[in-house]
C-alpha positions as YAML, in Angstrom:
chain: A
units: angstrom
residues:
- id: 1
  name: UNK
  ca: [0.00, 0.00, 0.00]
- id: 2
  name: UNK
  ca: [2.55, 2.57, 1.13]
- id: 3
  name: UNK
  ca: [4.99, 1.80, -1.67]
- id: 4
  name: UNK
  ca: [2.37, 1.94, -4.42]
- id: 5
  name: UNK
  ca: [0.79, 5.21, -3.23]
- id: 6
  name: UNK
  ca: [4.07, 7.06, -2.77]
- id: 7
  name: UNK
  ca: [5.42, 5.62, -6.02]
- id: 8
  name: UNK
  ca: [2.55, 7.26, -7.88]
- id: 9
  name: UNK
  ca: [2.85, 10.58, -6.09]
- id: 10
  name: UNK
  ca: [6.57, 10.64, -6.84]
- id: 11
  name: UNK
  ca: [6.01, 10.37, -10.59]
- id: 12
  name: UNK
  ca: [5.42, 14.06, -11.15]
- id: 13
  name: UNK
  ca: [6.86, 16.26, -8.39]
- id: 14
  name: UNK
  ca: [10.39, 16.77, -9.83]
- id: 15
  name: UNK
  ca: [9.01, 17.74, -13.24]
- id: 16
  name: UNK
  ca: [6.49, 20.36, -12.19]
- id: 17
  name: UNK
  ca: [8.91, 23.19, -13.19]
- id: 18
  name: UNK
  ca: [8.96, 21.73, -16.71]
- id: 19
  name: UNK
  ca: [5.20, 21.13, -16.76]
- id: 20
  name: UNK
  ca: [4.30, 24.70, -15.83]
- id: 21
  name: UNK
  ca: [6.58, 25.89, -18.64]
- id: 22
  name: UNK
  ca: [4.68, 23.58, -20.96]
- id: 23
  name: UNK
  ca: [1.46, 25.23, -19.72]
- id: 24
  name: UNK
  ca: [2.69, 28.71, -20.69]
- id: 25
  name: UNK
  ca: [4.99, 29.96, -17.89]
- id: 26
  name: UNK
  ca: [8.11, 30.74, -19.92]
- id: 27
  name: UNK
  ca: [10.47, 32.40, -17.42]
- id: 28
  name: UNK
  ca: [12.54, 29.71, -15.60]
- id: 29
  name: UNK
  ca: [12.50, 31.61, -12.28]
- id: 30
  name: UNK
  ca: [8.74, 32.10, -12.45]
- id: 31
  name: UNK
  ca: [8.40, 28.42, -13.34]
- id: 32
  name: UNK
  ca: [10.47, 27.48, -10.28]
- id: 33
  name: UNK
  ca: [8.30, 29.70, -8.09]
- id: 34
  name: UNK
  ca: [5.14, 28.12, -9.49]
- id: 35
  name: UNK
  ca: [6.65, 24.68, -8.96]
- id: 36
  name: UNK
  ca: [7.51, 25.55, -5.36]
- id: 37
  name: UNK
  ca: [3.88, 26.47, -4.72]
- id: 38
  name: UNK
  ca: [2.53, 23.38, -6.48]
- id: 39
  name: UNK
  ca: [4.95, 21.06, -4.71]
- id: 40
  name: UNK
  ca: [4.27, 22.65, -1.34]
- id: 41
  name: UNK
  ca: [0.50, 23.13, -1.24]
- id: 42
  name: UNK
  ca: [-0.35, 19.41, -1.12]
- id: 43
  name: UNK
  ca: [1.96, 18.50, 1.78]
- id: 44
  name: UNK
  ca: [0.98, 21.73, 3.57]
- id: 45
  name: UNK
  ca: [-2.70, 20.82, 3.59]
- id: 46
  name: UNK
  ca: [-1.90, 17.19, 4.35]
- id: 47
  name: UNK
  ca: [0.22, 18.28, 7.28]
- id: 48
  name: UNK
  ca: [-2.44, 20.59, 8.67]
- id: 49
  name: UNK
  ca: [-5.07, 17.84, 8.40]
- id: 50
  name: UNK
  ca: [-2.86, 14.88, 9.41]
- id: 51
  name: UNK
  ca: [-4.03, 14.75, 13.02]
- id: 52
  name: UNK
  ca: [-7.66, 14.97, 11.82]
- id: 53
  name: UNK
  ca: [-7.20, 11.97, 9.54]
- id: 54
  name: UNK
  ca: [-5.39, 10.12, 12.33]
- id: 55
  name: UNK
  ca: [-8.22, 10.87, 14.75]
- id: 56
  name: UNK
  ca: [-10.79, 9.63, 12.21]
- id: 57
  name: UNK
  ca: [-8.78, 6.43, 11.84]
- id: 58
  name: UNK
  ca: [-8.75, 5.94, 15.61]
- id: 59
  name: UNK
  ca: [-12.56, 6.28, 15.61]
- id: 60
  name: UNK
  ca: [-13.59, 4.48, 12.43]
- id: 61
  name: UNK
  ca: [-10.69, 2.17, 11.64]
- id: 62
  name: UNK
  ca: [-7.51, 2.49, 9.62]
- id: 63
  name: UNK
  ca: [-8.80, 0.47, 6.65]
- id: 64
  name: UNK
  ca: [-11.90, 2.55, 5.98]
- id: 65
  name: UNK
  ca: [-10.09, 5.88, 6.23]
- id: 66
  name: UNK
  ca: [-7.15, 4.66, 4.13]
- id: 67
  name: UNK
  ca: [-9.51, 3.58, 1.33]
- id: 68
  name: UNK
  ca: [-11.18, 7.00, 1.22]
- id: 69
  name: UNK
  ca: [-7.82, 8.78, 1.13]
- id: 70
  name: UNK
  ca: [-6.29, 6.57, -1.58]
- id: 71
  name: UNK
  ca: [-9.28, 6.68, -3.92]
- id: 72
  name: UNK
  ca: [-9.47, 10.48, -3.62]
- id: 73
  name: UNK
  ca: [-5.74, 10.79, -4.28]
- id: 74
  name: UNK
  ca: [-6.06, 8.67, -7.41]
- id: 75
  name: UNK
  ca: [-8.93, 10.73, -8.80]
- id: 76
  name: UNK
  ca: [-7.22, 14.05, -8.05]
- id: 77
  name: UNK
  ca: [-4.30, 13.14, -10.33]
- id: 78
  name: UNK
  ca: [-6.65, 12.94, -13.32]
- id: 79
  name: UNK
  ca: [-7.36, 16.67, -13.01]
- id: 80
  name: UNK
  ca: [-3.65, 17.44, -13.45]
- id: 81
  name: UNK
  ca: [-3.40, 15.02, -16.37]
- id: 82
  name: UNK
  ca: [-6.10, 17.03, -18.17]
- id: 83
  name: UNK
  ca: [-4.82, 20.47, -17.05]
- id: 84
  name: UNK
  ca: [-4.77, 23.40, -19.47]
- id: 85
  name: UNK
  ca: [-3.22, 25.94, -17.08]
- id: 86
  name: UNK
  ca: [-1.18, 25.98, -13.87]
- id: 87
  name: UNK
  ca: [-4.41, 26.78, -11.98]
- id: 88
  name: UNK
  ca: [-5.80, 23.35, -12.93]
- id: 89
  name: UNK
  ca: [-2.66, 21.71, -11.55]
- id: 90
  name: UNK
  ca: [-3.04, 23.78, -8.39]
- id: 91
  name: UNK
  ca: [-6.59, 22.46, -7.95]
- id: 92
  name: UNK
  ca: [-5.29, 18.90, -8.30]
- id: 93
  name: UNK
  ca: [-2.57, 19.55, -5.73]
- id: 94
  name: UNK
  ca: [-5.08, 21.09, -3.28]
- id: 95
  name: UNK
  ca: [-7.31, 18.02, -3.52]
- id: 96
  name: UNK
  ca: [-4.26, 15.78, -3.05]
- id: 97
  name: UNK
  ca: [-3.48, 17.67, 0.15]
- id: 98
  name: UNK
  ca: [-7.02, 17.51, 1.51]
- id: 99
  name: UNK
  ca: [-6.98, 13.71, 1.23]
- id: 100
  name: UNK
  ca: [-3.27, 13.20, 1.88]
- id: 101
  name: UNK
  ca: [-3.63, 11.37, 5.19]
- id: 102
  name: UNK
  ca: [-2.10, 8.09, 4.08]
- id: 103
  name: UNK
  ca: [1.39, 8.76, 5.48]
- id: 104
  name: UNK
  ca: [0.44, 8.92, 9.19]
- id: 105
  name: UNK
  ca: [-1.91, 5.95, 8.76]
- id: 106
  name: UNK
  ca: [0.90, 3.77, 7.43]
- id: 107
  name: UNK
  ca: [3.09, 4.66, 10.40]
- id: 108
  name: UNK
  ca: [0.26, 3.98, 12.85]
- id: 109
  name: UNK
  ca: [-0.53, 0.63, 11.22]
- id: 110
  name: UNK
  ca: [3.11, -0.45, 11.34]
- id: 111
  name: UNK
  ca: [4.02, 0.68, 14.85]
- id: 112
  name: UNK
  ca: [0.72, -0.57, 16.22]
- id: 113
  name: UNK
  ca: [1.74, -4.12, 15.32]
- id: 114
  name: UNK
  ca: [4.37, -3.98, 18.08]
- id: 115
  name: UNK
  ca: [3.82, -3.53, 21.81]
- id: 116
  name: UNK
  ca: [3.83, 0.06, 23.01]
- id: 117
  name: UNK
  ca: [7.37, 1.16, 23.70]
- id: 118
  name: UNK
  ca: [8.84, -1.96, 22.09]
- id: 119
  name: UNK
  ca: [12.28, -1.53, 20.62]
- id: 120
  name: UNK
  ca: [11.08, -3.46, 17.58]
- id: 121
  name: UNK
  ca: [8.60, -0.67, 16.78]
- id: 122
  name: UNK
  ca: [11.57, 1.30, 15.45]
- id: 123
  name: UNK
  ca: [12.24, -1.48, 12.95]
- id: 124
  name: UNK
  ca: [8.61, -1.41, 11.78]
- id: 125
  name: UNK
  ca: [8.70, 2.38, 11.43]
- id: 126
  name: UNK
  ca: [11.99, 2.10, 9.56]
- id: 127
  name: UNK
  ca: [10.44, -0.31, 7.06]
- id: 128
  name: UNK
  ca: [7.49, 2.01, 6.39]
- id: 129
  name: UNK
  ca: [9.78, 5.01, 6.00]
- id: 130
  name: UNK
  ca: [12.05, 3.01, 3.72]
- id: 131
  name: UNK
  ca: [9.06, 2.04, 1.57]
- id: 132
  name: UNK
  ca: [7.97, 5.67, 1.32]
- id: 133
  name: UNK
  ca: [11.44, 6.92, 0.44]
- id: 134
  name: UNK
  ca: [12.15, 4.09, -1.98]
- id: 135
  name: UNK
  ca: [8.85, 4.70, -3.74]
- id: 136
  name: UNK
  ca: [9.64, 8.41, -3.92]
- id: 137
  name: UNK
  ca: [12.98, 7.41, -5.46]
- id: 138
  name: UNK
  ca: [11.67, 5.08, -8.14]
- id: 139
  name: UNK
  ca: [8.72, 7.37, -8.86]
- id: 140
  name: UNK
  ca: [10.83, 10.19, -10.35]
- id: 141
  name: UNK
  ca: [12.89, 7.68, -12.34]
- id: 142
  name: UNK
  ca: [9.80, 6.07, -13.87]
- id: 143
  name: UNK
  ca: [8.23, 9.48, -14.29]
- id: 144
  name: UNK
  ca: [11.38, 10.70, -16.01]
- id: 145
  name: UNK
  ca: [11.19, 7.85, -18.48]
- id: 146
  name: UNK
  ca: [7.52, 8.62, -19.18]
- id: 147
  name: UNK
  ca: [8.17, 12.36, -19.44]
- id: 148
  name: UNK
  ca: [11.09, 11.88, -21.82]
- id: 149
  name: UNK
  ca: [9.32, 9.38, -24.08]
- id: 150
  name: UNK
  ca: [5.60, 10.20, -23.91]
- id: 151
  name: UNK
  ca: [5.40, 13.62, -22.24]
- id: 152
  name: UNK
  ca: [4.64, 14.73, -18.69]
- id: 153
  name: UNK
  ca: [0.86, 14.19, -18.76]
- id: 154
  name: UNK
  ca: [1.16, 10.37, -18.84]
- id: 155
  name: UNK
  ca: [3.05, 10.60, -15.55]
- id: 156
  name: UNK
  ca: [-0.12, 11.98, -13.91]
- id: 157
  name: UNK
  ca: [-2.13, 9.09, -15.33]
- id: 158
  name: UNK
  ca: [0.47, 6.71, -13.91]
- id: 159
  name: UNK
  ca: [0.18, 8.41, -10.52]
- id: 160
  name: UNK
  ca: [-3.59, 7.93, -10.58]
- id: 161
  name: UNK
  ca: [-3.28, 4.24, -11.40]
- id: 162
  name: UNK
  ca: [-0.71, 3.69, -8.64]
- id: 163
  name: UNK
  ca: [-2.92, 5.32, -5.97]
- id: 164
  name: UNK
  ca: [-5.99, 3.36, -7.05]
- id: 165
  name: UNK
  ca: [-3.91, 0.17, -7.04]
- id: 166
  name: UNK
  ca: [-2.88, 0.94, -3.45]
- id: 167
  name: UNK
  ca: [-6.57, 1.28, -2.56]
- id: 168
  name: UNK
  ca: [-7.26, -2.12, -4.11]
- id: 169
  name: UNK
  ca: [-4.40, -3.67, -2.13]
- id: 170
  name: UNK
  ca: [-5.79, -2.28, 1.14]
- id: 171
  name: UNK
  ca: [-9.32, -3.41, 0.30]
- id: 172
  name: UNK
  ca: [-8.31, -6.97, -0.54]
- id: 173
  name: UNK
  ca: [-5.36, -7.77, 1.71]
- id: 174
  name: UNK
  ca: [-5.40, -5.57, 4.82]
- id: 175
  name: UNK
  ca: [-6.94, -7.20, 7.88]
- id: 176
  name: UNK
  ca: [-7.62, -4.72, 10.68]
- id: 177
  name: UNK
  ca: [-7.25, -6.19, 14.15]
- id: 178
  name: UNK
  ca: [-9.21, -5.06, 17.18]
- id: 179
  name: UNK
  ca: [-7.34, -2.41, 19.11]
- id: 180
  name: UNK
  ca: [-7.93, -2.34, 22.81]
- id: 181
  name: UNK
  ca: [-8.29, 1.12, 24.30]
- id: 182
  name: UNK
  ca: [-5.77, 1.92, 26.98]
- id: 183
  name: UNK
  ca: [-6.76, 3.07, 30.42]
- id: 184
  name: UNK
  ca: [-6.24, 6.75, 30.99]
- id: 185
  name: UNK
  ca: [-3.06, 7.37, 32.94]
- id: 186
  name: UNK
  ca: [-3.15, 9.26, 36.24]
- id: 187
  name: UNK
  ca: [-2.69, 13.00, 35.99]
- id: 188
  name: UNK
  ca: [0.96, 14.07, 35.89]
- id: 189
  name: UNK
  ca: [2.53, 16.66, 38.12]
- id: 190
  name: UNK
  ca: [3.16, 20.20, 36.89]
- id: 191
  name: UNK
  ca: [6.90, 19.65, 36.45]
- id: 192
  name: UNK
  ca: [6.37, 16.45, 34.47]
- id: 193
  name: UNK
  ca: [3.82, 18.19, 32.24]
- id: 194
  name: UNK
  ca: [6.31, 20.97, 31.52]
- id: 195
  name: UNK
  ca: [8.94, 18.36, 30.65]
- id: 196
  name: UNK
  ca: [6.53, 16.52, 28.32]
- id: 197
  name: UNK
  ca: [5.48, 19.74, 26.62]
- id: 198
  name: UNK
  ca: [9.09, 20.79, 26.06]
- id: 199
  name: UNK
  ca: [10.03, 17.32, 24.83]
- id: 200
  name: UNK
  ca: [7.24, 17.11, 22.24]
- id: 201
  name: UNK
  ca: [7.74, 20.71, 21.14]
- id: 202
  name: UNK
  ca: [11.40, 19.89, 20.47]
- id: 203
  name: UNK
  ca: [10.42, 16.70, 18.65]
- id: 204
  name: UNK
  ca: [7.90, 18.50, 16.44]
- id: 205
  name: UNK
  ca: [10.50, 21.20, 15.73]
- id: 206
  name: UNK
  ca: [12.99, 18.47, 14.76]
- id: 207
  name: UNK
  ca: [10.79, 16.54, 12.33]
- id: 208
  name: UNK
  ca: [9.56, 19.83, 10.82]
- id: 209
  name: UNK
  ca: [13.05, 21.03, 9.92]
- id: 210
  name: UNK
  ca: [14.42, 17.60, 8.99]
- id: 211
  name: UNK
  ca: [11.79, 17.37, 6.26]
- id: 212
  name: UNK
  ca: [12.19, 21.07, 5.47]
- id: 213
  name: UNK
  ca: [15.85, 20.53, 4.60]
- id: 214
  name: UNK
  ca: [15.36, 17.28, 2.68]
- id: 215
  name: UNK
  ca: [12.65, 18.79, 0.45]
- id: 216
  name: UNK
  ca: [14.30, 22.13, -0.18]
- id: 217
  name: UNK
  ca: [16.27, 21.39, -3.35]
- id: 218
  name: UNK
  ca: [13.54, 19.74, -5.48]
- id: 219
  name: UNK
  ca: [12.33, 22.89, -7.32]
- id: 220
  name: UNK
  ca: [15.84, 24.12, -8.15]
- id: 221
  name: UNK
  ca: [17.21, 20.84, -9.54]
- id: 222
  name: UNK
  ca: [16.35, 21.39, -13.23]
- id: 223
  name: UNK
  ca: [17.98, 24.84, -13.16]
- id: 224
  name: UNK
  ca: [20.99, 23.56, -11.26]
- id: 225
  name: UNK
  ca: [21.53, 20.65, -13.65]
- id: 226
  name: UNK
  ca: [21.26, 23.05, -16.58]
- id: 227
  name: UNK
  ca: [23.98, 25.16, -14.92]
- id: 228
  name: UNK
  ca: [26.12, 22.00, -14.75]
- id: 229
  name: UNK
  ca: [25.78, 21.71, -18.54]
- id: 230
  name: UNK
  ca: [23.10, 19.00, -18.79]
- id: 231
  name: UNK
  ca: [21.26, 19.44, -22.16]
- id: 232
  name: UNK
  ca: [17.63, 20.54, -22.03]
- id: 233
  name: UNK
  ca: [16.42, 17.33, -23.66]
- id: 234
  name: UNK
  ca: [18.03, 15.31, -20.83]
- id: 235
  name: UNK
  ca: [16.92, 17.46, -17.90]
- id: 236
  name: UNK
  ca: [13.82, 15.41, -16.99]
- id: 237
  name: UNK
  ca: [15.64, 12.08, -17.05]
- id: 238
  name: UNK
  ca: [18.74, 13.45, -15.30]
- id: 239
  name: UNK
  ca: [16.58, 14.97, -12.56]
- id: 240
  name: UNK
  ca: [14.80, 11.64, -12.12]
- id: 241
  name: UNK
  ca: [18.10, 9.75, -11.90]
- id: 242
  name: UNK
  ca: [19.48, 12.17, -9.33]
- id: 243
  name: UNK
  ca: [16.44, 12.02, -7.07]
- id: 244
  name: UNK
  ca: [16.23, 8.26, -7.45]
- id: 245
  name: UNK
  ca: [19.87, 7.79, -6.39]
- id: 246
  name: UNK
  ca: [19.29, 10.00, -3.37]
- id: 247
  name: UNK
  ca: [16.04, 8.26, -2.47]
- id: 248
  name: UNK
  ca: [17.40, 4.71, -2.76]
- id: 249
  name: UNK
  ca: [20.27, 5.69, -0.47]
- id: 250
  name: UNK
  ca: [17.83, 7.36, 1.95]
- id: 251
  name: UNK
  ca: [15.59, 4.28, 1.98]
- id: 252
  name: UNK
  ca: [18.53, 2.09, 2.94]
- id: 253
  name: UNK
  ca: [19.46, 4.62, 5.60]
- id: 254
  name: UNK
  ca: [15.94, 4.62, 7.05]
- id: 255
  name: UNK
  ca: [15.85, 0.83, 7.24]
- id: 256
  name: UNK
  ca: [19.29, 0.55, 8.85]
- id: 257
  name: UNK
  ca: [18.77, 3.37, 11.36]
- id: 258
  name: UNK
  ca: [15.46, 1.77, 12.35]
- id: 259
  name: UNK
  ca: [17.28, -1.51, 12.92]
- id: 260
  name: UNK
  ca: [20.12, 0.10, 14.87]
- id: 261
  name: UNK
  ca: [17.60, 1.95, 17.06]
- id: 262
  name: UNK
  ca: [16.61, -1.40, 18.60]
- id: 263
  name: UNK
  ca: [20.01, -1.57, 20.35]
- id: 264
  name: UNK
  ca: [21.30, 2.04, 20.39]
- id: 265
  name: UNK
  ca: [19.57, 5.07, 21.89]
- id: 266
  name: UNK
  ca: [17.74, 6.77, 18.99]
- id: 267
  name: UNK
  ca: [18.73, 10.27, 20.07]
- id: 268
  name: UNK
  ca: [22.45, 9.53, 19.58]
- id: 269
  name: UNK
  ca: [21.75, 8.01, 16.18]
- id: 270
  name: UNK
  ca: [19.74, 11.12, 15.34]
- id: 271
  name: UNK
  ca: [22.67, 13.36, 16.26]
- id: 272
  name: UNK
  ca: [24.92, 11.21, 14.04]
- id: 273
  name: UNK
  ca: [22.49, 11.48, 11.13]
- id: 274
  name: UNK
  ca: [22.20, 15.25, 11.50]
- id: 275
  name: UNK
  ca: [25.97, 15.67, 11.68]
- id: 276
  name: UNK
  ca: [26.43, 13.74, 8.44]
- id: 277
  name: UNK
  ca: [23.65, 15.81, 6.83]
- id: 278
  name: UNK
  ca: [25.46, 19.01, 7.82]
- id: 279
  name: UNK
  ca: [28.65, 17.86, 6.08]
- id: 280
  name: UNK
  ca: [26.65, 16.81, 3.00]
- id: 281
  name: UNK
  ca: [24.85, 20.15, 2.75]
- id: 282
  name: UNK
  ca: [28.16, 22.02, 2.77]
- id: 283
  name: UNK
  ca: [29.50, 19.66, 0.08]
- id: 284
  name: UNK
  ca: [26.43, 20.19, -2.12]
- id: 285
  name: UNK
  ca: [26.98, 23.94, -2.00]
- id: 286
  name: UNK
  ca: [30.53, 23.59, -3.31]
- id: 287
  name: UNK
  ca: [30.46, 20.72, -5.83]
- id: 288
  name: UNK
  ca: [31.01, 22.01, -9.42]
- id: 289
  name: UNK
  ca: [29.85, 19.13, -11.68]
- id: 290
  name: UNK
  ca: [26.83, 16.89, -12.19]
- id: 291
  name: UNK
  ca: [28.87, 13.76, -11.49]
- id: 292
  name: UNK
  ca: [30.19, 15.14, -8.23]
- id: 293
  name: UNK
  ca: [26.73, 16.33, -7.23]
- id: 294
  name: UNK
  ca: [25.34, 12.84, -7.89]
- id: 295
  name: UNK
  ca: [27.94, 11.31, -5.54]
- id: 296
  name: UNK
  ca: [27.24, 13.86, -2.81]
- id: 297
  name: UNK
  ca: [23.47, 13.35, -3.19]
- id: 298
  name: UNK
  ca: [23.97, 9.61, -2.61]
- id: 299
  name: UNK
  ca: [26.06, 10.36, 0.49]
- id: 300
  name: UNK
  ca: [23.40, 12.79, 1.70]
- id: 301
  name: UNK
  ca: [20.73, 10.11, 1.36]
- id: 302
  name: UNK
  ca: [22.80, 7.59, 3.31]
- id: 303
  name: UNK
  ca: [23.21, 9.88, 6.31]
- id: 304
  name: UNK
  ca: [19.93, 11.82, 6.30]
- id: 305
  name: UNK
  ca: [17.37, 9.20, 5.36]
- id: 306
  name: UNK
  ca: [17.02, 7.80, 8.86]
- id: 307
  name: UNK
  ca: [16.40, 11.10, 10.64]
- id: 308
  name: UNK
  ca: [12.61, 11.03, 10.35]
- id: 309
  name: UNK
  ca: [12.52, 7.35, 11.29]
- id: 310
  name: UNK
  ca: [14.45, 8.15, 14.46]
- id: 311
  name: UNK
  ca: [12.19, 11.10, 15.25]
- id: 312
  name: UNK
  ca: [9.08, 8.94, 14.89]
- id: 313
  name: UNK
  ca: [10.72, 6.20, 16.96]
- id: 314
  name: UNK
  ca: [11.47, 8.62, 19.78]
- id: 315
  name: UNK
  ca: [7.85, 9.77, 19.76]
- id: 316
  name: UNK
  ca: [6.23, 6.34, 19.38]
- id: 317
  name: UNK
  ca: [7.54, 5.22, 22.77]
- id: 318
  name: UNK
  ca: [5.04, 7.65, 24.34]
- id: 319
  name: UNK
  ca: [1.98, 7.13, 22.13]
- id: 320
  name: UNK
  ca: [-1.00, 5.32, 23.67]
- id: 321
  name: UNK
  ca: [-2.78, 2.70, 21.56]
- id: 322
  name: UNK
  ca: [-6.11, 4.55, 21.77]
- id: 323
  name: UNK
  ca: [-4.69, 7.70, 20.17]
- id: 324
  name: UNK
  ca: [-1.87, 6.28, 18.05]
- id: 325
  name: UNK
  ca: [-3.31, 7.54, 14.78]
- id: 326
  name: UNK
  ca: [-3.84, 11.08, 16.05]
- id: 327
  name: UNK
  ca: [-0.40, 11.15, 17.70]
- id: 328
  name: UNK
  ca: [1.36, 10.07, 14.54]
- id: 329
  name: UNK
  ca: [-0.83, 12.54, 12.69]
- id: 330
  name: UNK
  ca: [0.46, 15.44, 14.77]
- id: 331
  name: UNK
  ca: [4.08, 14.38, 14.39]
- id: 332
  name: UNK
  ca: [3.98, 13.51, 10.71]
- id: 333
  name: UNK
  ca: [1.82, 16.59, 10.13]
- id: 334
  name: UNK
  ca: [4.68, 18.75, 11.37]
- id: 335
  name: UNK
  ca: [7.03, 16.97, 8.97]
- id: 336
  name: UNK
  ca: [4.60, 17.45, 6.07]
- id: 337
  name: UNK
  ca: [4.22, 21.16, 6.78]
- id: 338
  name: UNK
  ca: [8.01, 21.49, 6.90]
- id: 339
  name: UNK
  ca: [8.29, 19.80, 3.52]
- id: 340
  name: UNK
  ca: [5.44, 21.93, 2.19]
- id: 341
  name: UNK
  ca: [6.84, 25.37, 2.99]
- id: 342
  name: UNK
  ca: [10.38, 24.40, 2.03]
- id: 343
  name: UNK
  ca: [10.17, 24.34, -1.81]
- id: 344
  name: UNK
  ca: [8.63, 27.80, -2.14]
- id: 345
  name: UNK
  ca: [11.12, 29.30, 0.32]
- id: 346
  name: UNK
  ca: [14.02, 27.50, -1.38]
- id: 347
  name: UNK
  ca: [12.93, 28.79, -4.80]
- id: 348
  name: UNK
  ca: [12.95, 32.33, -3.36]
- id: 349
  name: UNK
  ca: [16.38, 31.84, -1.71]
- id: 350
  name: UNK
  ca: [17.75, 30.44, -4.99]
- id: 351
  name: UNK
  ca: [16.94, 33.69, -6.82]
- id: 352
  name: UNK
  ca: [20.20, 35.01, -5.36]
- id: 353
  name: UNK
  ca: [22.32, 31.89, -5.92]
- id: 354
  name: UNK
  ca: [21.35, 28.22, -5.94]
- id: 355
  name: UNK
  ca: [24.15, 27.37, -3.51]
- id: 356
  name: UNK
  ca: [22.42, 29.57, -0.92]
- id: 357
  name: UNK
  ca: [19.79, 26.84, -0.47]
- id: 358
  name: UNK
  ca: [22.44, 24.40, 0.78]
- id: 359
  name: UNK
  ca: [24.01, 26.97, 3.10]
- id: 360
  name: UNK
  ca: [20.52, 27.55, 4.51]
- id: 361
  name: UNK
  ca: [20.22, 23.79, 5.12]
- id: 362
  name: UNK
  ca: [23.62, 23.67, 6.79]
- id: 363
  name: UNK
  ca: [22.44, 26.31, 9.28]
- id: 364
  name: UNK
  ca: [19.28, 24.27, 9.91]
- id: 365
  name: UNK
  ca: [21.30, 21.14, 10.70]
- id: 366
  name: UNK
  ca: [23.50, 22.98, 13.19]
- id: 367
  name: UNK
  ca: [20.36, 24.10, 15.02]
- id: 368
  name: UNK
  ca: [18.82, 20.62, 14.93]
- id: 369
  name: UNK
  ca: [21.90, 18.98, 16.43]
- id: 370
  name: UNK
  ca: [21.71, 21.42, 19.37]
- id: 371
  name: UNK
  ca: [17.97, 20.77, 19.87]
- id: 372
  name: UNK
  ca: [18.41, 16.99, 19.76]
- id: 373
  name: UNK
  ca: [21.22, 16.93, 22.31]
- id: 374
  name: UNK
  ca: [19.63, 19.50, 24.65]
- id: 375
  name: UNK
  ca: [15.96, 18.49, 24.64]
- id: 376
  name: UNK
  ca: [15.45, 14.98, 23.23]
- id: 377
  name: UNK
  ca: [17.65, 13.00, 25.59]
- id: 378
  name: UNK
  ca: [15.28, 11.21, 27.93]
...
C-alpha cells in the first residue's frame, strides 16, 4: 500500500517546473516559483489535516479511512493530467493535500503491530519510512522515463493508477485487528507536564526542519543541472536519476537506522544522522559538476534518510494505543508542513544563488543537532 501510493505521487513532483513551462509559464525563475507552490501546497494541507485523519482512523478504523484517502488521491491526479493551465494543476494539488492522510496511517498501522514502547517498533517504522522513500525514489525515475518518451501528462495518469492500485491492495489484503483502548493514565505533576510539553515541542521542531531541509532542493534541480551543462532534452531524465539515487540511499538509511535503534539510543543516532547531513549540505553547496553532485546526493541520502525514522521512533515510545493515529498525525503533520513550505522558500532563496539553499540547510542542521542533544535525551 505505502509503496504503491508514494510511487505514484513521486512520478510528477520533480518535473512540475517543466510542466508549468509547458502550460505557458516561460520564465525559468517564475516556473520554479510556481513549482515551489505546487509542490508545497499538497503537503501543507496534508500536514495541517494529518491529526484529523489520524483521529478519524482511531474512531472508524484504519482500513476505511485509508480507502477514502487513496481513492481520492487517485482521482485528483486525473485533473492534473487534463490540465490546461497551472491553476488546474493547483486544484489537483489542493485536492491531493485535503486527502493526503495516508502517510500517518501507514506509520500507525506499522508501529501498532508492536507492543507500546517496544524496541522493535523502530524497525517497523523504519520499514514504512524506507518504503515511502524508496517509492519516492523510483517514482521520479519512472516518471522521467515517461516524461522523456511520452510527455509529462502520462506521468499523472500513472500516478492515478498507482494510488488506485494501493486502494485495491488495502481493500483486498489488509486485515484490521481489534485495538484495545488503553486506560487513561493518572494525571501528571506540573513539572512532568512541563517536561513533556518541552520534549514534544522539540520533537515536532525536529521533524519539521528535517523534512524542510530534505525537500528544499527539489524545485531548483532542473535549473541547477542546466547550470552544470546538462542538455535541455536530458533534464527530466537526469533529474529523475538524481532524485532516485538520493532516495534509494535514503531508503537504505531509514531501514538501517530503524534496525540500529533497537540496540542504540535513537537520540544519539539522530545526532549522528544530523551531523552527516550538515557535512553533505556544505559539500552540495561547493560541488562544481553533475557527477560530483550525484555522488554527494547519494552520500546525503545515506546519512539523512534515517532522521525522520528516528524522530518517529522517539515519539512512538510515548503514544497510547487509543490515540496512536492522532499522535502520529500530529508528528507527521509537522514533517509534512516542513516539507510543504520548504520548496517555495528554497525557490525564493535560490533567486540570489542556488548554492544559498544548501548553506541555509547547513544552518538548519547545526540548530537541529543542538535541539536533539539538549531536549530529546530522555
